[in-house]
PDB file of C-alpha atoms in Angstrom:
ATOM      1  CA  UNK A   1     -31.352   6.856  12.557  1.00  0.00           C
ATOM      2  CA  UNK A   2     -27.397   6.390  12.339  1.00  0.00           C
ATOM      3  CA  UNK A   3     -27.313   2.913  13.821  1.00  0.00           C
ATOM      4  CA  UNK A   4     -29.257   2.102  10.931  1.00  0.00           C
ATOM      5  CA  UNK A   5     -28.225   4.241   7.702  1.00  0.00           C
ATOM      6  CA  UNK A   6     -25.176   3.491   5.080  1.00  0.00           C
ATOM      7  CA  UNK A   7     -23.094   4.649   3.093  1.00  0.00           C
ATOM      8  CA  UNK A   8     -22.994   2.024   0.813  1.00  0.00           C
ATOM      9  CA  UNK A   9     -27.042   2.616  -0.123  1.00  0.00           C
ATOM     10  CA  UNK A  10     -26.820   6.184  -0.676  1.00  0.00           C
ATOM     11  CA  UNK A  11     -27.027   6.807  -4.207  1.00  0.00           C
ATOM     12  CA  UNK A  12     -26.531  10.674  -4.255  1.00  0.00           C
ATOM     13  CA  UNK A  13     -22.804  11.849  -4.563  1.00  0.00           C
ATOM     14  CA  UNK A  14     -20.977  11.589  -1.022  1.00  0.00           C
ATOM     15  CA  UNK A  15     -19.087  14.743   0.182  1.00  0.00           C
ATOM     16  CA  UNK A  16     -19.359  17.289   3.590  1.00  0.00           C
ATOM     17  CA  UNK A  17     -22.173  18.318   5.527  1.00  0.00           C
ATOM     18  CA  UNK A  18     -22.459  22.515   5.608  1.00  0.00           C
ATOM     19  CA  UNK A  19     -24.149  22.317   9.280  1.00  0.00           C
ATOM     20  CA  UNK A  20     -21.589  21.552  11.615  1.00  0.00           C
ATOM     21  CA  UNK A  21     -22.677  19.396  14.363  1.00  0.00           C
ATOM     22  CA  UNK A  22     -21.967  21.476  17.557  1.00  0.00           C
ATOM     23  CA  UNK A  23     -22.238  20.636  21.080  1.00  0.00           C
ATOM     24  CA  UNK A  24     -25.711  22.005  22.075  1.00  0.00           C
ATOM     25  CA  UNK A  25     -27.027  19.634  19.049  1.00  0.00           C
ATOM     26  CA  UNK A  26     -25.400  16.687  20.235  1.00  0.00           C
ATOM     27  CA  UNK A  27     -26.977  17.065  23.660  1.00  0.00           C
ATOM     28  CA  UNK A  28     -30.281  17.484  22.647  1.00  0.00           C
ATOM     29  CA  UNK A  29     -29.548  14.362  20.486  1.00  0.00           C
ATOM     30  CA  UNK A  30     -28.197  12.738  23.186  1.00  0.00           C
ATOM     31  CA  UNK A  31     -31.137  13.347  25.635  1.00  0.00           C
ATOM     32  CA  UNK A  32     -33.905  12.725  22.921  1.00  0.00           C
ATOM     33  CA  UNK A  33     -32.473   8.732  23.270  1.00  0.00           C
ATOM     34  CA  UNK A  34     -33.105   8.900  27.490  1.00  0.00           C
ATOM     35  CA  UNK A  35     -30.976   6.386  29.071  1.00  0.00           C
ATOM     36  CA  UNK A  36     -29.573   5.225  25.751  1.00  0.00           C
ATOM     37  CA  UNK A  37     -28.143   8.367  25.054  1.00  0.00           C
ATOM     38  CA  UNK A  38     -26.742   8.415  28.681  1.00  0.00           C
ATOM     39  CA  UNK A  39     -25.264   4.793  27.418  1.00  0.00           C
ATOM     40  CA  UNK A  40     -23.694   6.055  24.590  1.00  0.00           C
ATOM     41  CA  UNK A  41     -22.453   9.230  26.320  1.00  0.00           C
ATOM     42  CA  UNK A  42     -20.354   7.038  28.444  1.00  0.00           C
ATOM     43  CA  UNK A  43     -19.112   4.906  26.036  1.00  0.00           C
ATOM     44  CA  UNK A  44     -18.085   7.459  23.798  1.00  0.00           C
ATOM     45  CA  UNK A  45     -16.033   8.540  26.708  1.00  0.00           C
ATOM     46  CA  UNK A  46     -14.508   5.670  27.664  1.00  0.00           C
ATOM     47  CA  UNK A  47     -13.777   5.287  23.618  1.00  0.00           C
ATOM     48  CA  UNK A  48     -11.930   8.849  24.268  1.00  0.00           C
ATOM     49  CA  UNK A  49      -9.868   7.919  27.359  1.00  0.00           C
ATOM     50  CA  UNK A  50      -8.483   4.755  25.467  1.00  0.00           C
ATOM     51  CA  UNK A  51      -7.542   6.236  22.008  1.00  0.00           C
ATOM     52  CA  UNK A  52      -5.912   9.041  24.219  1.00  0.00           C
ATOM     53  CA  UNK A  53      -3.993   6.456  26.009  1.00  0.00           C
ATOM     54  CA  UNK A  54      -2.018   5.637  22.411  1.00  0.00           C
ATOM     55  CA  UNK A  55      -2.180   3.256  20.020  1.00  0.00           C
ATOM     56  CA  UNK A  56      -4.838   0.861  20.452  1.00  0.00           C
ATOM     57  CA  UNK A  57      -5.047  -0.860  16.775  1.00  0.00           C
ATOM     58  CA  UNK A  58      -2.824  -3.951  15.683  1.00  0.00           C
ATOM     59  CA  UNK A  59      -0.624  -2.946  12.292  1.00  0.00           C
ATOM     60  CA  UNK A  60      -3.409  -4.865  10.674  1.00  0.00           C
ATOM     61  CA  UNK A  61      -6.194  -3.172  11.307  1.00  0.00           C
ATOM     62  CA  UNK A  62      -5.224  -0.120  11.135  1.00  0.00           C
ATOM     63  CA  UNK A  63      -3.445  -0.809   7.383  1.00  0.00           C
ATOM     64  CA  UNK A  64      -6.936  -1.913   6.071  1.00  0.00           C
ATOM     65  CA  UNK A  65      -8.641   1.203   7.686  1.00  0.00           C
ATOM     66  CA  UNK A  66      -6.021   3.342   5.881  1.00  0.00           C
ATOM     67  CA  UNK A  67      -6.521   1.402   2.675  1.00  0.00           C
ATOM     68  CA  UNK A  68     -10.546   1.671   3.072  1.00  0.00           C
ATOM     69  CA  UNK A  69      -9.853   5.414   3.417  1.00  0.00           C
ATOM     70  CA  UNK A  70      -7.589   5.907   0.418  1.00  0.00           C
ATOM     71  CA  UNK A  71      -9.840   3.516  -1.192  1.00  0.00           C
ATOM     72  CA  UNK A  72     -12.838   6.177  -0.645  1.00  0.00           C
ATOM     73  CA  UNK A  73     -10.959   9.013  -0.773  1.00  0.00           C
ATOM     74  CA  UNK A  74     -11.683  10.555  -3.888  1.00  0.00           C
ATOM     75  CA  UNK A  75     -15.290  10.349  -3.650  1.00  0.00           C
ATOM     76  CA  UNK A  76     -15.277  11.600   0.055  1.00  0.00           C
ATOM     77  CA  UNK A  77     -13.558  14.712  -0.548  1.00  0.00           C
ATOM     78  CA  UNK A  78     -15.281  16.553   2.362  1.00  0.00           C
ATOM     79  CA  UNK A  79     -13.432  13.675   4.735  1.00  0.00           C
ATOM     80  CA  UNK A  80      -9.596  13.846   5.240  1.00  0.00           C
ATOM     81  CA  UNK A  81      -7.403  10.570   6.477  1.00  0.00           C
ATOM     82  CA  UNK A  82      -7.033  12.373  10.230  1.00  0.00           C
ATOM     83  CA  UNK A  83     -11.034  12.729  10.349  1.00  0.00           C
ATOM     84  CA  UNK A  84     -11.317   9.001   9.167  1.00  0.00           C
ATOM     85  CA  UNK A  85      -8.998   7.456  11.247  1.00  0.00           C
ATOM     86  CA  UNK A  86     -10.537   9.098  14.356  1.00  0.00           C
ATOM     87  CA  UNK A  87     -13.769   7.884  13.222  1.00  0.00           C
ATOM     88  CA  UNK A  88     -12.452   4.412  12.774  1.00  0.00           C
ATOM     89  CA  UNK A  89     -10.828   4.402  16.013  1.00  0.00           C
ATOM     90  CA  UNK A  90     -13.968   5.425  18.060  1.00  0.00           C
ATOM     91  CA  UNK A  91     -15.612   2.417  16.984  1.00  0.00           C
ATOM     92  CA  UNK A  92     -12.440  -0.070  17.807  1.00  0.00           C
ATOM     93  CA  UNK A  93     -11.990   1.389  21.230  1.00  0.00           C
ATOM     94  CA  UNK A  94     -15.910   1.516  21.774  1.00  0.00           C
ATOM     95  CA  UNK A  95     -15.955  -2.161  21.138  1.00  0.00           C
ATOM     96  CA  UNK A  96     -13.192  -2.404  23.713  1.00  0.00           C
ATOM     97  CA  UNK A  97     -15.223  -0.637  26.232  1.00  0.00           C
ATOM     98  CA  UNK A  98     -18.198  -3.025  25.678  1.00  0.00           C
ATOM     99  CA  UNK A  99     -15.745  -5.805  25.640  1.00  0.00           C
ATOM    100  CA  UNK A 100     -14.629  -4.969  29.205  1.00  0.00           C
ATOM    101  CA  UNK A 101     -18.105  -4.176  30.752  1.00  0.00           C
ATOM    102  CA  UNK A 102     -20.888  -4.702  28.272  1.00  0.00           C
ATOM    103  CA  UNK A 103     -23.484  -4.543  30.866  1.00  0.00           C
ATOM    104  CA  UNK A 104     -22.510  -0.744  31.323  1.00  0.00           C
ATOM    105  CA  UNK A 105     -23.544  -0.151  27.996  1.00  0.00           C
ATOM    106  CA  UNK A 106     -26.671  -2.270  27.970  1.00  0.00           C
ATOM    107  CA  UNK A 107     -25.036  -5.057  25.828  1.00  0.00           C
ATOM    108  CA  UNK A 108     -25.446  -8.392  27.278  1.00  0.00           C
ATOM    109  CA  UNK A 109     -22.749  -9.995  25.518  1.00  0.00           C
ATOM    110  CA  UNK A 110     -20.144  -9.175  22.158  1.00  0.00           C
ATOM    111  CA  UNK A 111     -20.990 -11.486  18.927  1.00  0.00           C
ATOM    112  CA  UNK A 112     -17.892 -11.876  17.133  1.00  0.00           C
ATOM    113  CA  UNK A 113     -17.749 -12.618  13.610  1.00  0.00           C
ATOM    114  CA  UNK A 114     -17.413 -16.300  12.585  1.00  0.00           C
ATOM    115  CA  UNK A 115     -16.819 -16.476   8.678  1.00  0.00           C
ATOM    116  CA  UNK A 116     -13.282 -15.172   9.027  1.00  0.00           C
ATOM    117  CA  UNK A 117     -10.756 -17.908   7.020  1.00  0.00           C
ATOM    118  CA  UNK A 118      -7.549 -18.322   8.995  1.00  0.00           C
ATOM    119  CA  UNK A 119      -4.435 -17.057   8.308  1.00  0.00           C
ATOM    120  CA  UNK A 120      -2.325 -19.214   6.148  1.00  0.00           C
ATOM    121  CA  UNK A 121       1.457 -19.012   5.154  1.00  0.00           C
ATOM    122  CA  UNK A 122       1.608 -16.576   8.108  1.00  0.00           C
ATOM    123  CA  UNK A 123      -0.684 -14.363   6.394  1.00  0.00           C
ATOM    124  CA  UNK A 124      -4.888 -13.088   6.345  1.00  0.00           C
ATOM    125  CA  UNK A 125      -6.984 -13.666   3.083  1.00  0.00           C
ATOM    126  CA  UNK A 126      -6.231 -11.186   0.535  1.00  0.00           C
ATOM    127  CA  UNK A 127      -9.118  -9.941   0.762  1.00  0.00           C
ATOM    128  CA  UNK A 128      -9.692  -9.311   4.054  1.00  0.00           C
ATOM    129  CA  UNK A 129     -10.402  -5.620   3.848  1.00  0.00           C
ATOM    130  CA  UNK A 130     -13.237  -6.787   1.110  1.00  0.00           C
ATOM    131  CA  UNK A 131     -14.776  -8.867   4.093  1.00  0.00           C
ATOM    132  CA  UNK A 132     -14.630  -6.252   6.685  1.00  0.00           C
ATOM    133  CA  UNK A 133     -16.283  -3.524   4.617  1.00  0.00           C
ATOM    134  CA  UNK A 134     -19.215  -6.460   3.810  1.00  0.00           C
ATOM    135  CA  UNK A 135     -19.447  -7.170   7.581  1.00  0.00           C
ATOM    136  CA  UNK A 136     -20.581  -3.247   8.162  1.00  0.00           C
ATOM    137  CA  UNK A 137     -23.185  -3.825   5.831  1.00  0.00           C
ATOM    138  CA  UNK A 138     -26.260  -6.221   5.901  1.00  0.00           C
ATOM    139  CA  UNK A 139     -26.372  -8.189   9.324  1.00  0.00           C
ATOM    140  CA  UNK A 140     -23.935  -5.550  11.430  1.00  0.00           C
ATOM    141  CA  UNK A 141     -26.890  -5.755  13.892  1.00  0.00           C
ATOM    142  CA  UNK A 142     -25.968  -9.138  15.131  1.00  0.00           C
ATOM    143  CA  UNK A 143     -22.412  -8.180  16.031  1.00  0.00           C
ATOM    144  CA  UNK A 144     -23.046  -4.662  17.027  1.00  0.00           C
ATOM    145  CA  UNK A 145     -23.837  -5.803  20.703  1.00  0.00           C
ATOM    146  CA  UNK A 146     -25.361  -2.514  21.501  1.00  0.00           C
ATOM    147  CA  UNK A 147     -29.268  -1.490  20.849  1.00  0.00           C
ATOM    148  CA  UNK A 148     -30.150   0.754  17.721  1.00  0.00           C
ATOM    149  CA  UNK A 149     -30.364   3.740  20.045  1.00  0.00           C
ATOM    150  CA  UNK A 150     -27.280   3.377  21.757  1.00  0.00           C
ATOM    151  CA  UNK A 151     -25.416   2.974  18.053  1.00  0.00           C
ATOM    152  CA  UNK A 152     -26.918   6.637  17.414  1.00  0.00           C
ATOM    153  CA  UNK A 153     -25.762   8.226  20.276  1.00  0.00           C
ATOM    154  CA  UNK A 154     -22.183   6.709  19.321  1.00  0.00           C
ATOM    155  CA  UNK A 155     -22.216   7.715  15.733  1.00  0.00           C
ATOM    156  CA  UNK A 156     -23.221  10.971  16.780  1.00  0.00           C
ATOM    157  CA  UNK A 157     -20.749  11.358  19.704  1.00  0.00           C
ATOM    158  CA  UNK A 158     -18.738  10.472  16.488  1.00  0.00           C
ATOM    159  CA  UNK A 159     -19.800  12.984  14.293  1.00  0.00           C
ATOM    160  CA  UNK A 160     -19.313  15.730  16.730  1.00  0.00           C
ATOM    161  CA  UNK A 161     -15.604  14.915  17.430  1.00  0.00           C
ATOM    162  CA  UNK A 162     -14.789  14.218  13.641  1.00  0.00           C
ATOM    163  CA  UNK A 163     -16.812  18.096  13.218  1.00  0.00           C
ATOM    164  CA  UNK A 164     -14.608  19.286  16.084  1.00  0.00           C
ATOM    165  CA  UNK A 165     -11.081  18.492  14.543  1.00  0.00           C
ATOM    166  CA  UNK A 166     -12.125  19.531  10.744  1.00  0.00           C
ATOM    167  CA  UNK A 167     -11.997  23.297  12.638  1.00  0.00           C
ATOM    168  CA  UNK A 168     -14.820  25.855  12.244  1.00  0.00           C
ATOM    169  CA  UNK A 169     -13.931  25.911   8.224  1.00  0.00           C
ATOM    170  CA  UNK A 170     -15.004  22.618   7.600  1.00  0.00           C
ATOM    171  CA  UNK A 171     -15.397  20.826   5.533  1.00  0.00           C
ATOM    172  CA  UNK A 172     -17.781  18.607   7.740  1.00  0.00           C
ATOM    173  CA  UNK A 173     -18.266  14.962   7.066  1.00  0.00           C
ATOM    174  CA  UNK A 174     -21.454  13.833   6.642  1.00  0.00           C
ATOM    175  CA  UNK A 175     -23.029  11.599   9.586  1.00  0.00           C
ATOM    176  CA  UNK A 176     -23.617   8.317   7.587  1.00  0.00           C
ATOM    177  CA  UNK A 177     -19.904   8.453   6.541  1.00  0.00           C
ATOM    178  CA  UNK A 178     -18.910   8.489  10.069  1.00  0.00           C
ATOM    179  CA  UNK A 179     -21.323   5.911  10.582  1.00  0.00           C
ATOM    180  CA  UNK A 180     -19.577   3.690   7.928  1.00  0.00           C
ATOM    181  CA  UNK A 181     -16.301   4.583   9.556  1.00  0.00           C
ATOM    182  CA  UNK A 182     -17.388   3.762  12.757  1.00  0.00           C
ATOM    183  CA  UNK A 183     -18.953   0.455  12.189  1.00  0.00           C
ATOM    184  CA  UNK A 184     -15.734  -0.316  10.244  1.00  0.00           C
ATOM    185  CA  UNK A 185     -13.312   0.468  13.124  1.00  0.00           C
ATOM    186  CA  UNK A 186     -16.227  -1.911  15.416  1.00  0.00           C
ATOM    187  CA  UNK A 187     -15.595  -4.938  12.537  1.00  0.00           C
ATOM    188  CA  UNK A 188     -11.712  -4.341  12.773  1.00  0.00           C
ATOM    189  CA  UNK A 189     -11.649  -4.835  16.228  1.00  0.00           C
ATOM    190  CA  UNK A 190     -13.095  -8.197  15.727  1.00  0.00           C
ATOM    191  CA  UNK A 191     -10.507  -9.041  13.239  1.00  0.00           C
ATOM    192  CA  UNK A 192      -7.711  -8.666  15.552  1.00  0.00           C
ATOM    193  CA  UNK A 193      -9.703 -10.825  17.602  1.00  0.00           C
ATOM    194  CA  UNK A 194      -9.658 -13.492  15.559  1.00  0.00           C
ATOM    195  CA  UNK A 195      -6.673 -13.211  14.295  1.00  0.00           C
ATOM    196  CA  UNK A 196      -4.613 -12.940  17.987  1.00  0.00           C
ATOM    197  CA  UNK A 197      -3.591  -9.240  16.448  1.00  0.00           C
ATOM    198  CA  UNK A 198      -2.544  -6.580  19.609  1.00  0.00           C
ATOM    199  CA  UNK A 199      -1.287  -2.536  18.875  1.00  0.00           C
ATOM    200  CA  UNK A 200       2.236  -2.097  18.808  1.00  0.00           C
ATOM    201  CA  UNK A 201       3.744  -2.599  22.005  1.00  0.00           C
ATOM    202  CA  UNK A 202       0.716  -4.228  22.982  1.00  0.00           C
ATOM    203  CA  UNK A 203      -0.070  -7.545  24.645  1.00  0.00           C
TER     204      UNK A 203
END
């Protein structure tokens, strides 16, 4: 299941996908999960309707995205920087939509992270990015705030955009590396949380 696969544990070389993930797929995926996949339906549109609004990520967060995608890049050819920083911004602006109305999304509250060091000299740990990566990994579960089923439907929601603006050439990222991306843009939102961070512009 996506809410519960990563990147990090696959041990076979990461690249594209050759089946694109089109639209009757994603509904049948969708309506496999029942209500969940009704959940994540909606919050993957109200993830759209924000990120379409402009800019919703601080300068920080979106820097360590960008340096977590060239960091990957060579050994995700099959992913370009566009395709990961849409995938990295569905899961910041699907953590603001749970943040406004978590009950919508079957959430009954949003568990930040606590082991974040504060920023001194007017500046985050060095390595912060090193933190946020760990933070998808073992324990995400606790801070994801929505169920495992509702994280699927999201990742795949996900997938199917990501598949969408790669064109019908491809190449098509594979599922658990939009999962990765996803979860990461969920963890940067809590950064700029902690660390008072707003987009551009931004409040």
């Amino acid at each position: 299941m996506p809410g519960r696969s990563s990147l990090y544990r696959r041990r076979e070389p990461l690249g594209a996908v050759v089946e694109r993930l089109d639209r009757a797929a994603l509904r049948a995926e969708l309506e496999g999960l029942g209500a969940s996949g009704r959940a994540a339906e909606l919050l993957d549109g109200a993830a759209a309707s924000t990120l379409a609004a402009g800019p919703v990520q601080s300068q920080l967060s979106a820097a360590l995205l960008g340096g977590y995608l060239e960091r990957i890049g060579r050994p995700l050819s099959g992913l370009s920087r566009e395709a990961g920083m849409l995938a990295g911004g569905e899961g910041y602006a699907a953590h603001l939509a749970v943040e406004a109305d978590p009950l919508a999304y079957g959430a009954k509250d949003v568990p930040v992270l606590g082991s974040l060091p504060p920023i001194r000299r007017g500046r985050p740990p060095a390595d912060l990015l090193t933190r946020a990566v760990r933070a998808t990994r073992k324990g995400f579960e606790h801070i994801r705030a929505v169920d495992d089923d509702v994280w699927s439907g999201l990742v795949s929601c996900a997938t199917y955009r990501v598949h969408e603006a790669a064109g019908e050439g491809g190449p098509f990222a594979a599922p658990v590396v939009v999962d990765a991306l996803v979860r990461l843009g969920w963890v940067l939102r809590q950064v700029d949380i902690h660390y008072g961070q707003a987009p551009p512009g931004g409040s």
